XYZ file of N, CA and C in Angstrom:
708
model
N -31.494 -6.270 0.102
C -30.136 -5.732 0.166
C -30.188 -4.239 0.505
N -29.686 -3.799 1.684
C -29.230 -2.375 1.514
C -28.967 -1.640 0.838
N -29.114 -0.330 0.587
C -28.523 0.341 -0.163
C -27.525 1.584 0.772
N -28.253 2.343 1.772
C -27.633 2.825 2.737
C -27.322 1.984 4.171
N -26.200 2.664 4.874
C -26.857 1.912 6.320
C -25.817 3.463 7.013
N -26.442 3.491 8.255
C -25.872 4.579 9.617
C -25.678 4.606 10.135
N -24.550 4.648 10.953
C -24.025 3.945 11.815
C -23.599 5.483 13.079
N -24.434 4.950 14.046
C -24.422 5.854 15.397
C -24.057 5.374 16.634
N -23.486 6.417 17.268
C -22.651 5.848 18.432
C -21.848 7.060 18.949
N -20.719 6.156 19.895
C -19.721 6.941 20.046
C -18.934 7.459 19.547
N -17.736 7.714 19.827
C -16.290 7.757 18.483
C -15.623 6.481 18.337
N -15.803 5.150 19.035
C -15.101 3.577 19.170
C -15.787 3.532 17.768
N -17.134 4.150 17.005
C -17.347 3.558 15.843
C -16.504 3.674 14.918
N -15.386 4.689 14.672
C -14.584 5.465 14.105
C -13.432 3.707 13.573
N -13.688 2.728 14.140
C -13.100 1.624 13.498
C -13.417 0.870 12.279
N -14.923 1.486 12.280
C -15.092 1.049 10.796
C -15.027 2.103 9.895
N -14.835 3.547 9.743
C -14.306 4.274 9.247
C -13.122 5.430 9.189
N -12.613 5.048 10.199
C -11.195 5.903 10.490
C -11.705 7.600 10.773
N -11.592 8.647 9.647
C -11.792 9.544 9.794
C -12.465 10.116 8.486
N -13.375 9.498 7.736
C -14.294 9.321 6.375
C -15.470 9.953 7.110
N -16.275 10.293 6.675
C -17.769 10.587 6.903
C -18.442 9.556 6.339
N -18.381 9.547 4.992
C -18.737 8.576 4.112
C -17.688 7.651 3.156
N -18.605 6.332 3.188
C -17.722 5.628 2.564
C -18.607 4.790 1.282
N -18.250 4.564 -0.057
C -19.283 4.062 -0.778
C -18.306 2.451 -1.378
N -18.961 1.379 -0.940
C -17.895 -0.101 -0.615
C -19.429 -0.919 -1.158
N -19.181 -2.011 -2.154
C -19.812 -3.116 -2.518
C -21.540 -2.143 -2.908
N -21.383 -0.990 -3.528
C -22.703 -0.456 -3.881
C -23.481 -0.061 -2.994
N -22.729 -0.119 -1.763
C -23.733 0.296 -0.483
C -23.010 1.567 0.450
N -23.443 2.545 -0.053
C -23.168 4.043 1.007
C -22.935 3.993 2.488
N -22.292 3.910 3.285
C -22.368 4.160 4.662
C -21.722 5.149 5.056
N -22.625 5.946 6.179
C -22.817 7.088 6.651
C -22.041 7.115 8.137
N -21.179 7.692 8.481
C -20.381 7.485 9.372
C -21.407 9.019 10.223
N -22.369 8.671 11.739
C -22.939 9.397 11.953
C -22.547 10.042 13.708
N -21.588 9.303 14.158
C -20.814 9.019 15.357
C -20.777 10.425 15.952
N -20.839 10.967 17.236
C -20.706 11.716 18.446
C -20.200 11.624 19.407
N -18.911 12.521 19.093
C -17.973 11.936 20.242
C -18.720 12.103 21.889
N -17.890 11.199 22.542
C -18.346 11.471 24.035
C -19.627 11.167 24.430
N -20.969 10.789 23.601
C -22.107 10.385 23.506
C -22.519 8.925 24.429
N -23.201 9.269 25.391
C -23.539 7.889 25.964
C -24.655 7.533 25.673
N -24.838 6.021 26.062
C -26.331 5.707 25.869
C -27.317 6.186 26.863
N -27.174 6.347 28.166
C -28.281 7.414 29.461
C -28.568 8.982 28.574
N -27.457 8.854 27.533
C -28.541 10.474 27.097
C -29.045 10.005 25.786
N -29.587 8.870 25.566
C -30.449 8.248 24.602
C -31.846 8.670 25.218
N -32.220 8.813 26.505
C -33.532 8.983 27.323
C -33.591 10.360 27.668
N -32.467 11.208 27.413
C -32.325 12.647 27.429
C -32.833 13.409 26.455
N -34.033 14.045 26.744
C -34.463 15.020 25.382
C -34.101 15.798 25.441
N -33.176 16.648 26.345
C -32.437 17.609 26.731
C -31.312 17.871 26.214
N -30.533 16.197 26.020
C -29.556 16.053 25.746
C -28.877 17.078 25.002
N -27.577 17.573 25.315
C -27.063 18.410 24.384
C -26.135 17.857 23.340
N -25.754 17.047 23.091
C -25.658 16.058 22.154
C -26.679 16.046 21.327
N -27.584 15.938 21.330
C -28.902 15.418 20.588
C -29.440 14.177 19.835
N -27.986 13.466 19.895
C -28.150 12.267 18.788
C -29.626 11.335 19.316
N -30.253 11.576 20.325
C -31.412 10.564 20.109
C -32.093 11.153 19.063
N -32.624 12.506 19.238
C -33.382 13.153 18.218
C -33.132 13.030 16.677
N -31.636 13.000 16.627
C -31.190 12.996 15.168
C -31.448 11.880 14.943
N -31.203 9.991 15.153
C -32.271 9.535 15.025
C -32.950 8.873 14.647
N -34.063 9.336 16.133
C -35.754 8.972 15.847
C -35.889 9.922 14.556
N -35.284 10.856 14.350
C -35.620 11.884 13.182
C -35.309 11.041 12.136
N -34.261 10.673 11.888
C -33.555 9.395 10.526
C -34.072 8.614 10.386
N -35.134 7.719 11.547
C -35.807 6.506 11.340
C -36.604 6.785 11.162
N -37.582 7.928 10.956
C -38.592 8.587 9.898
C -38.453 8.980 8.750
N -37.249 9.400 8.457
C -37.020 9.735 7.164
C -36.821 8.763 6.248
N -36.027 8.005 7.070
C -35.422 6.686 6.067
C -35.997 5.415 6.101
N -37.220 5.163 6.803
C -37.810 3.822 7.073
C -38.243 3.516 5.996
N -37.509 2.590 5.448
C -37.645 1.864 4.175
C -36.632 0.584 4.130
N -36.898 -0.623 3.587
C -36.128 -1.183 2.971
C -34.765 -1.339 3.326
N -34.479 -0.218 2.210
C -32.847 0.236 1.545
C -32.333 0.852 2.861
N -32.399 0.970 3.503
C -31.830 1.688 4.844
C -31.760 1.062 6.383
N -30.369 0.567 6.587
C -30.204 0.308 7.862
C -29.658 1.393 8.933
N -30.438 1.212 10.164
C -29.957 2.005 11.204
C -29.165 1.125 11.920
N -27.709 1.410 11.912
C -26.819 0.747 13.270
C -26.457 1.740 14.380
N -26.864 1.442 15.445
C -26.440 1.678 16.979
C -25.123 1.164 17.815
N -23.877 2.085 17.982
C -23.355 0.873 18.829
C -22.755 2.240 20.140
N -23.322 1.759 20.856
C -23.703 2.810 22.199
C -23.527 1.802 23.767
N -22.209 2.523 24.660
C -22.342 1.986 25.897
C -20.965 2.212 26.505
N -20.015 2.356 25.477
C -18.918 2.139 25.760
C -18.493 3.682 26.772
N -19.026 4.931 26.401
C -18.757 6.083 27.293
C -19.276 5.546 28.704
N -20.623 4.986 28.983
C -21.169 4.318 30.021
C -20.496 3.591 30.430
N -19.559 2.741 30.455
C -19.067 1.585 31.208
C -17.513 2.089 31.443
N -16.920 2.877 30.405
C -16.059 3.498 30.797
C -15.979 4.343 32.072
N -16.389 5.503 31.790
C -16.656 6.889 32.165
C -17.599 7.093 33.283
N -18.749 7.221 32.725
C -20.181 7.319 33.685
C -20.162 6.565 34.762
N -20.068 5.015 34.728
C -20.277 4.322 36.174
C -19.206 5.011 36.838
N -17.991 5.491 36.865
C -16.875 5.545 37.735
C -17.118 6.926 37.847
N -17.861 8.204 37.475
C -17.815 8.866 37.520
C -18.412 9.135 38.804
N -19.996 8.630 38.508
C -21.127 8.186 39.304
C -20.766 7.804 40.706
N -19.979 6.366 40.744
C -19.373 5.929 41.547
C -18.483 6.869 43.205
N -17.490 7.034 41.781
C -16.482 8.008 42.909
C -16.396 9.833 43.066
N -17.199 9.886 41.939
C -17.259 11.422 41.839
C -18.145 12.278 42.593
N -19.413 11.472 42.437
C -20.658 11.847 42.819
C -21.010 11.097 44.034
N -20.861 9.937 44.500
C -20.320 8.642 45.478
C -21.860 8.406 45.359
N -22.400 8.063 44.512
C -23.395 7.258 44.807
C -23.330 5.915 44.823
N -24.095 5.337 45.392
C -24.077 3.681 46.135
C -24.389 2.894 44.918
N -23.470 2.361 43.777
C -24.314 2.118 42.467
C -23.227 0.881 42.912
N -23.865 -0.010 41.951
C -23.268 -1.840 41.310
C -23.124 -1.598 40.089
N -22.298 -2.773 39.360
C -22.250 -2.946 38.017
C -23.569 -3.544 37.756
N -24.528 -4.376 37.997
C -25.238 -5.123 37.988
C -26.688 -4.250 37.776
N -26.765 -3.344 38.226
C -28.125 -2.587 38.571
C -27.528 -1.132 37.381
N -26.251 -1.012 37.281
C -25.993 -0.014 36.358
C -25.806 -0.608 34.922
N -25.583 -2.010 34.618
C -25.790 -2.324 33.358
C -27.249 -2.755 32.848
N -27.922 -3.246 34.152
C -29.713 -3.221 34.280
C -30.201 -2.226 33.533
N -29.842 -1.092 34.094
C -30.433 0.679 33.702
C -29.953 0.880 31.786
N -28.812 0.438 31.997
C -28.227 0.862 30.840
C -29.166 -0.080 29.851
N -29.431 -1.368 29.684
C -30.519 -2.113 28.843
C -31.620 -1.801 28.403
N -32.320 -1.295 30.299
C -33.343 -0.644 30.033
C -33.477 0.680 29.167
N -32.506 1.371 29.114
C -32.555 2.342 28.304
C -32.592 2.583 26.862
N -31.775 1.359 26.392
C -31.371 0.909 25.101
C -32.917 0.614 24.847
N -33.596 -0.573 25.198
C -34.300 -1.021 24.899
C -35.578 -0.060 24.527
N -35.640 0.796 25.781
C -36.887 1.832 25.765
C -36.850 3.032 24.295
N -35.108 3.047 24.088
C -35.204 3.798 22.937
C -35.565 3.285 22.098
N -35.057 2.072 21.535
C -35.230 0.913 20.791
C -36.891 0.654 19.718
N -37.426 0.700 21.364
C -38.800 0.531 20.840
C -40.169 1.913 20.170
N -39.283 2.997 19.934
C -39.299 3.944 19.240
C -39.021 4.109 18.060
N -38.307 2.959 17.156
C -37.641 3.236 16.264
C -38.453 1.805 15.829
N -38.527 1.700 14.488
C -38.791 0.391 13.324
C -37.813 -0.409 13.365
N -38.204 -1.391 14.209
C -37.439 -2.515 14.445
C -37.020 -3.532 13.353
N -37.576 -2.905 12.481
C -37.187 -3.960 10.950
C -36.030 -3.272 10.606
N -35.649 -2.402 10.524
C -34.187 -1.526 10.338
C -33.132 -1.188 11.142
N -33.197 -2.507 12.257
C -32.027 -2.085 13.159
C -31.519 -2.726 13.631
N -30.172 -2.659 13.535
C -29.163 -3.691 14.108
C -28.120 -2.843 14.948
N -27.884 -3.514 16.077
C -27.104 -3.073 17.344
C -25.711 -3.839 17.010
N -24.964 -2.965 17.073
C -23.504 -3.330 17.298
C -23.071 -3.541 18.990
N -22.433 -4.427 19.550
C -21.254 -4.566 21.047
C -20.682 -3.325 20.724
N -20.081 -3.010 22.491
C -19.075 -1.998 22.977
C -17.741 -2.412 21.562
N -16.666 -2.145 21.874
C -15.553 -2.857 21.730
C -14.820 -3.574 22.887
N -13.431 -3.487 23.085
C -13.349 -3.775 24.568
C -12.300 -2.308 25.140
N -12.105 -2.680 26.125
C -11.109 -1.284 26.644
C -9.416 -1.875 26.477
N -8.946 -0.581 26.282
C -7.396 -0.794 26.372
C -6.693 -1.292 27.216
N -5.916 -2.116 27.705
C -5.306 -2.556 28.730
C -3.884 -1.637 29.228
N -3.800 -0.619 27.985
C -2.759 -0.024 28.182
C -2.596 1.602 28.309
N -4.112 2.246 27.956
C -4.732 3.208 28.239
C -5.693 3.340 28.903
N -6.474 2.464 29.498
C -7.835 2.564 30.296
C -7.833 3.223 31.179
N -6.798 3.210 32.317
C -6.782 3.835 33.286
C -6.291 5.573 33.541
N -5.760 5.828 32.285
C -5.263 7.299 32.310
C -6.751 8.271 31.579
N -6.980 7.424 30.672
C -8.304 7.502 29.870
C -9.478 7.980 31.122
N -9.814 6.712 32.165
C -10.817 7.211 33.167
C -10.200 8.142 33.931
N -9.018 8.347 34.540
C -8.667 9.243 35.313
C -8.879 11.078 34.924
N -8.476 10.754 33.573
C -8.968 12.326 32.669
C -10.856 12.521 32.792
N -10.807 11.771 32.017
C -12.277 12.026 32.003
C -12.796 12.298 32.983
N -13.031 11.246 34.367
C -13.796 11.977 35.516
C -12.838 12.788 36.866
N -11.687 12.864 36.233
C -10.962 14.017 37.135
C -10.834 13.714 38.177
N -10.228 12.311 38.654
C -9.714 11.923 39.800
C -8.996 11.196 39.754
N -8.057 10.691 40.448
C -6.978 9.462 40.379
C -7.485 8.478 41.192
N -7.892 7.421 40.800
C -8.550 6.144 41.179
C -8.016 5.107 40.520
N -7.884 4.069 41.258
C -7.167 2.653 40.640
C -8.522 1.764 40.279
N -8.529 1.530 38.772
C -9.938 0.576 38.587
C -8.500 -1.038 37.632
N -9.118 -2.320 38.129
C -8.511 -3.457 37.750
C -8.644 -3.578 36.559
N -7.371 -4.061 35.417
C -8.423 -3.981 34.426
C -9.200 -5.400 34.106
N -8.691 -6.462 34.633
C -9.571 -7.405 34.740
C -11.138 -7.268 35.168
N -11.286 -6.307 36.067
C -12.782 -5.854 36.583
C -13.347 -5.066 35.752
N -12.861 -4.388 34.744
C -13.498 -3.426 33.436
C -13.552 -4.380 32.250
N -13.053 -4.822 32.371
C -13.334 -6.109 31.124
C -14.382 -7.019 30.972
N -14.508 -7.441 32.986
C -16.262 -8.129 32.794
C -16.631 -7.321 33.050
N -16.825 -6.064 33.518
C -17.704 -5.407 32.945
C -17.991 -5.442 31.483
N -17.306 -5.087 31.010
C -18.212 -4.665 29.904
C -18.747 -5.679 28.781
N -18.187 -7.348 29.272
C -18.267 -8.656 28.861
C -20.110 -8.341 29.782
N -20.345 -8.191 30.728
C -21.490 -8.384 31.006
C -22.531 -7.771 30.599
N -22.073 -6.337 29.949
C -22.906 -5.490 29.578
C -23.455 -6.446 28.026
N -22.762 -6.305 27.146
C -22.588 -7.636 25.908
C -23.621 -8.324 26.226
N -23.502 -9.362 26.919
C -24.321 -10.829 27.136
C -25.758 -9.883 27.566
N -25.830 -9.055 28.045
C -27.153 -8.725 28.728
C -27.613 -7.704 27.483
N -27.108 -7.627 26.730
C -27.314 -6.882 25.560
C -27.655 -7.608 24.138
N -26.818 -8.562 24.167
C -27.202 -9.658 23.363
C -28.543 -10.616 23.694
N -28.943 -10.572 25.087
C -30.021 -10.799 25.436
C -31.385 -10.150 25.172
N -30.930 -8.902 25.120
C -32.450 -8.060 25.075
C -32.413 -7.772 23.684
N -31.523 -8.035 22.873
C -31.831 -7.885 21.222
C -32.535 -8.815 20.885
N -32.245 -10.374 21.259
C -32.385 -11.722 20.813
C -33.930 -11.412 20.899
N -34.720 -11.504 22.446
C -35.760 -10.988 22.503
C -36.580 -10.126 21.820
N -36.328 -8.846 21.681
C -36.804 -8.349 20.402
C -36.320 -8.453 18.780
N -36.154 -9.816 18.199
C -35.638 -9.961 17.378
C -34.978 -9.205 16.470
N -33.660 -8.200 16.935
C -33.225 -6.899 16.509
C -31.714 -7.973 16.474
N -31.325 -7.334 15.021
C -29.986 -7.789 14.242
C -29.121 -7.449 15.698
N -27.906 -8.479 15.666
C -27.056 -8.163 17.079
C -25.075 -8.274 16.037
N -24.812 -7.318 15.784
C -23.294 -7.893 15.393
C -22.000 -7.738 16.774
N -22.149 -8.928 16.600
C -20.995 -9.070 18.321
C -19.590 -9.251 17.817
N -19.008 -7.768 18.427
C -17.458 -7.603 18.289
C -16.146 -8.429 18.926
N -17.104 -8.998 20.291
C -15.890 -9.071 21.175
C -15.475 -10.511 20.566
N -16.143 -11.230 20.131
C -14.967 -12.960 19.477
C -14.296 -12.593 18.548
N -14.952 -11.369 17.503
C -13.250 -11.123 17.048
C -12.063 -10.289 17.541
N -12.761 -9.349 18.408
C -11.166 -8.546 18.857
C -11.122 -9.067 20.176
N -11.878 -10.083 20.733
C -10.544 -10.559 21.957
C -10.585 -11.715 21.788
N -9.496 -12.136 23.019
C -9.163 -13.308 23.297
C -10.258 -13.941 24.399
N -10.793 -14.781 24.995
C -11.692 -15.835 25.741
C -10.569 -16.377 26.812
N -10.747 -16.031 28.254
C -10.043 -16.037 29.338
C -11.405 -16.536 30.311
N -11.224 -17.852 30.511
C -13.035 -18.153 31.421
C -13.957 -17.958 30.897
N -14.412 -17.270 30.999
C -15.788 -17.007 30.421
C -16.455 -15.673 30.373
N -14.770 -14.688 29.695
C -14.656 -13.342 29.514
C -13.640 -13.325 28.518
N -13.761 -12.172 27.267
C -12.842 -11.755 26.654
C -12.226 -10.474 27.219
N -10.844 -10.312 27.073
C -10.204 -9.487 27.396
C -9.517 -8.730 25.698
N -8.866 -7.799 24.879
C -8.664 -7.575 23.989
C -7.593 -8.225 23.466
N -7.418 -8.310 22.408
C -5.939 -8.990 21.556
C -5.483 -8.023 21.065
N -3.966 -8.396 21.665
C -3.021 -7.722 21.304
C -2.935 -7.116 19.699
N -3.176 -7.499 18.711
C -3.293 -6.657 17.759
C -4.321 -5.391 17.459
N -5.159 -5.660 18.390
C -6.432 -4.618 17.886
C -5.907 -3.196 18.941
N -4.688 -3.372 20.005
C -4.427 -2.364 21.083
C -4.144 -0.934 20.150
N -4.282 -0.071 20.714
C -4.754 1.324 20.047
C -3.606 1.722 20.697
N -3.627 3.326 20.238
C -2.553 3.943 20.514
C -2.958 5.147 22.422
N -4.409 5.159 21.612
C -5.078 5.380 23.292
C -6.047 4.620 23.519
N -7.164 5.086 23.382
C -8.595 4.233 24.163
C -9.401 3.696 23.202
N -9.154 4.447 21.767
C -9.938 3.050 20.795
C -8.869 2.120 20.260
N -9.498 1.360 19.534
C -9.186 0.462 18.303
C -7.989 0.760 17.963
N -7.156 0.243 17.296
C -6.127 0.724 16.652
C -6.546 0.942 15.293
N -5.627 1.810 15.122
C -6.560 2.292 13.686
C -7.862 3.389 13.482
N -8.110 3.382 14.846
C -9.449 4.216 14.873
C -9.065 5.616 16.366
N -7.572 6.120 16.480
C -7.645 6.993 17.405
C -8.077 7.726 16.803
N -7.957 9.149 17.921
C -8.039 10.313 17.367
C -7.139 10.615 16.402
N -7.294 11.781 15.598
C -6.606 12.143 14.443
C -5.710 12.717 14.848
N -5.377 13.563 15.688
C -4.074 14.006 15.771
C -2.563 12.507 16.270
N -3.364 11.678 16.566
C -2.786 10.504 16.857
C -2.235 9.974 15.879
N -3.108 9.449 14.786
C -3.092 8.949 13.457
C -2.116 9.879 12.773
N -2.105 11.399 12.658
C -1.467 11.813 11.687
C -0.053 11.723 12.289
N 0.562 11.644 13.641
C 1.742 11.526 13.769
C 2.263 10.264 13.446
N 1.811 9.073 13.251
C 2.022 7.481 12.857
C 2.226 7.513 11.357
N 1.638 8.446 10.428
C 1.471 8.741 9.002
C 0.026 7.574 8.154
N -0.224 8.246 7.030
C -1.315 7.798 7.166
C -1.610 5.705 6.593
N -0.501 5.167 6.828
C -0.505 3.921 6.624
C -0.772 2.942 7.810
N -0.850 3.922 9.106
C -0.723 3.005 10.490
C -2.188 2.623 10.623
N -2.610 1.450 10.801
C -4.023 1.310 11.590
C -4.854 0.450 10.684
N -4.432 1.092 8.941
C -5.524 1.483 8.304
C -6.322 -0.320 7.543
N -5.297 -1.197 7.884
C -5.909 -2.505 7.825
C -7.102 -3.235 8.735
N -6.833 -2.110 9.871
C -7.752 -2.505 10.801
C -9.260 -1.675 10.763
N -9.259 -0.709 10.301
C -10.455 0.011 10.380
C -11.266 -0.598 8.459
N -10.374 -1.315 7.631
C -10.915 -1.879 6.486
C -11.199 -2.960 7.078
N -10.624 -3.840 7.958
C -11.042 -5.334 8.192
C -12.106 -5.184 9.024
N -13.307 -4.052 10.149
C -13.863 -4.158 10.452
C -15.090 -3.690 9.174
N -14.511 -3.072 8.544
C -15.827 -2.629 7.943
C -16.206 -3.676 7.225
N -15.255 -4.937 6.268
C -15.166 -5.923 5.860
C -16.359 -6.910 6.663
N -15.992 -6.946 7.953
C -16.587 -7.873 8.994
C -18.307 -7.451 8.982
N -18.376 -5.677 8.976
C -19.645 -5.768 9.523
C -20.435 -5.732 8.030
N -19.719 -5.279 6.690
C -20.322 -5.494 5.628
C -21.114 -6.673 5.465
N -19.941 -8.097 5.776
C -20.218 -9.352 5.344
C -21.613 -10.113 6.141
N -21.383 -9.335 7.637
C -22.626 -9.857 8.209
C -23.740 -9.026 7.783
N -23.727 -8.133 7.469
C -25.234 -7.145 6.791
C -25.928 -7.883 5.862
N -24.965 -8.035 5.183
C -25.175 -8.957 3.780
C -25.735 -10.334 3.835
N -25.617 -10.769 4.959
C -26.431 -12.181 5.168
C -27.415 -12.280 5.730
N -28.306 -10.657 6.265
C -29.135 -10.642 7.268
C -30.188 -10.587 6.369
């Protein structure tokens, strides 16, 4: 049984704790360790000015024990942001296919740096259907029309190819997307209850977001994930 666990990533992690650092639930501490704007390509960055790889490979030395889980859930700035940035900003000749390739490989290469007995990978979430596109347009500073049906398998493909390379290295996998979407073919797209007020979770925007809603809006949703990922910890 755990006693701690850490949970690193982007700010989409911010659904299992809203705006807490720490939270202490069923005798087990969790460490809300999240960086906004953080992708997984600067997981291979020692440069990174972010730093969160360093912070860590640094944590999975300190804490390799037992009582201590490391959770990862890293990709979502990448599939957002980065490919389209890449894409149209920079115009390089990139695919989804060869850019979610890279992105695995990267995961994985960090991956195998760290004590694989203490780590479990969390899924993206999914993207907003009702902010996605103002969301990428800010971020990489151009006005471009992306489908959102075409960002959705994306990032449904990133998932499966992610859930693949965990399975393989027998590394804990907690997969988000059967509970917050709906199954359209043989892709989830998000459900309408989990839609945010911008680009995460509901329940998990930014704070200046949250505090204009008051502080009762959301807040079932950022307890029912932590609920979710508690219950699967607990059986691993």
């Amino acid at each position: 049984m755990y006693k701690f666990i850490n949970v690193y990533g982007d700010s989409h992690c911010r659904i299992f704790f809203r705006d807490e650092l720490k939270i202490q639930k069923d005798g087990i501490c969790i460490n809300n360790k999240y960086v906004s704007a953080v992708s997984l390509k600067g997981l291979c960055n020692i440069n990174s000015k972010l730093n969160i790889n360093n912070q860590i490979l640094n944590d999975n030395i300190k804490f390799s024990n037992n009582n201590v889980l490391i959770c990862l859930k890293f990709g979502q700035v990448d599939l957002e942001y980065v490919y389209y940035y890449k894409k149209n900003v920079k115009k390089e000749n990139i695919n989804i296919e060869d850019f979610t390739d890279e992105l695995i490989n990267i995961y994985s290469n960090f991956i195998n740096k760290l004590n694989k007995n203490n780590i479990l990978i969390i899924s993206t979430s999914l993207p907003n259907p009702n902010t996605y596109l103002k969301a990428i347009q800010t971020h990489i500073g151009m006005s471009i029309q992306v489908d959102y049906t075409e960002l959705s398998k994306n990032f449904n493909l990133f998932n499966e190819k992610l859930k693949k390379m965990v399975t393989t290295n027998n590394i804990f996998f907690f997969d988000m997307l059967p509970i917050i979407g709906n199954k359209i073919d043989d892709y989830y797209i998000l459900k309408k209850e989990y839609i945010g007020l911008d680009h995460h979770l509901k329940g998990s925007e930014w704070i200046p977001v949250l505090k204009k809603q008051g502080s009762e809006y959301g807040k079932y949703e950022t307890q029912e994930f932590m609920n979710y990922l508690l219950t699967y910890i607990k059986s691993l």
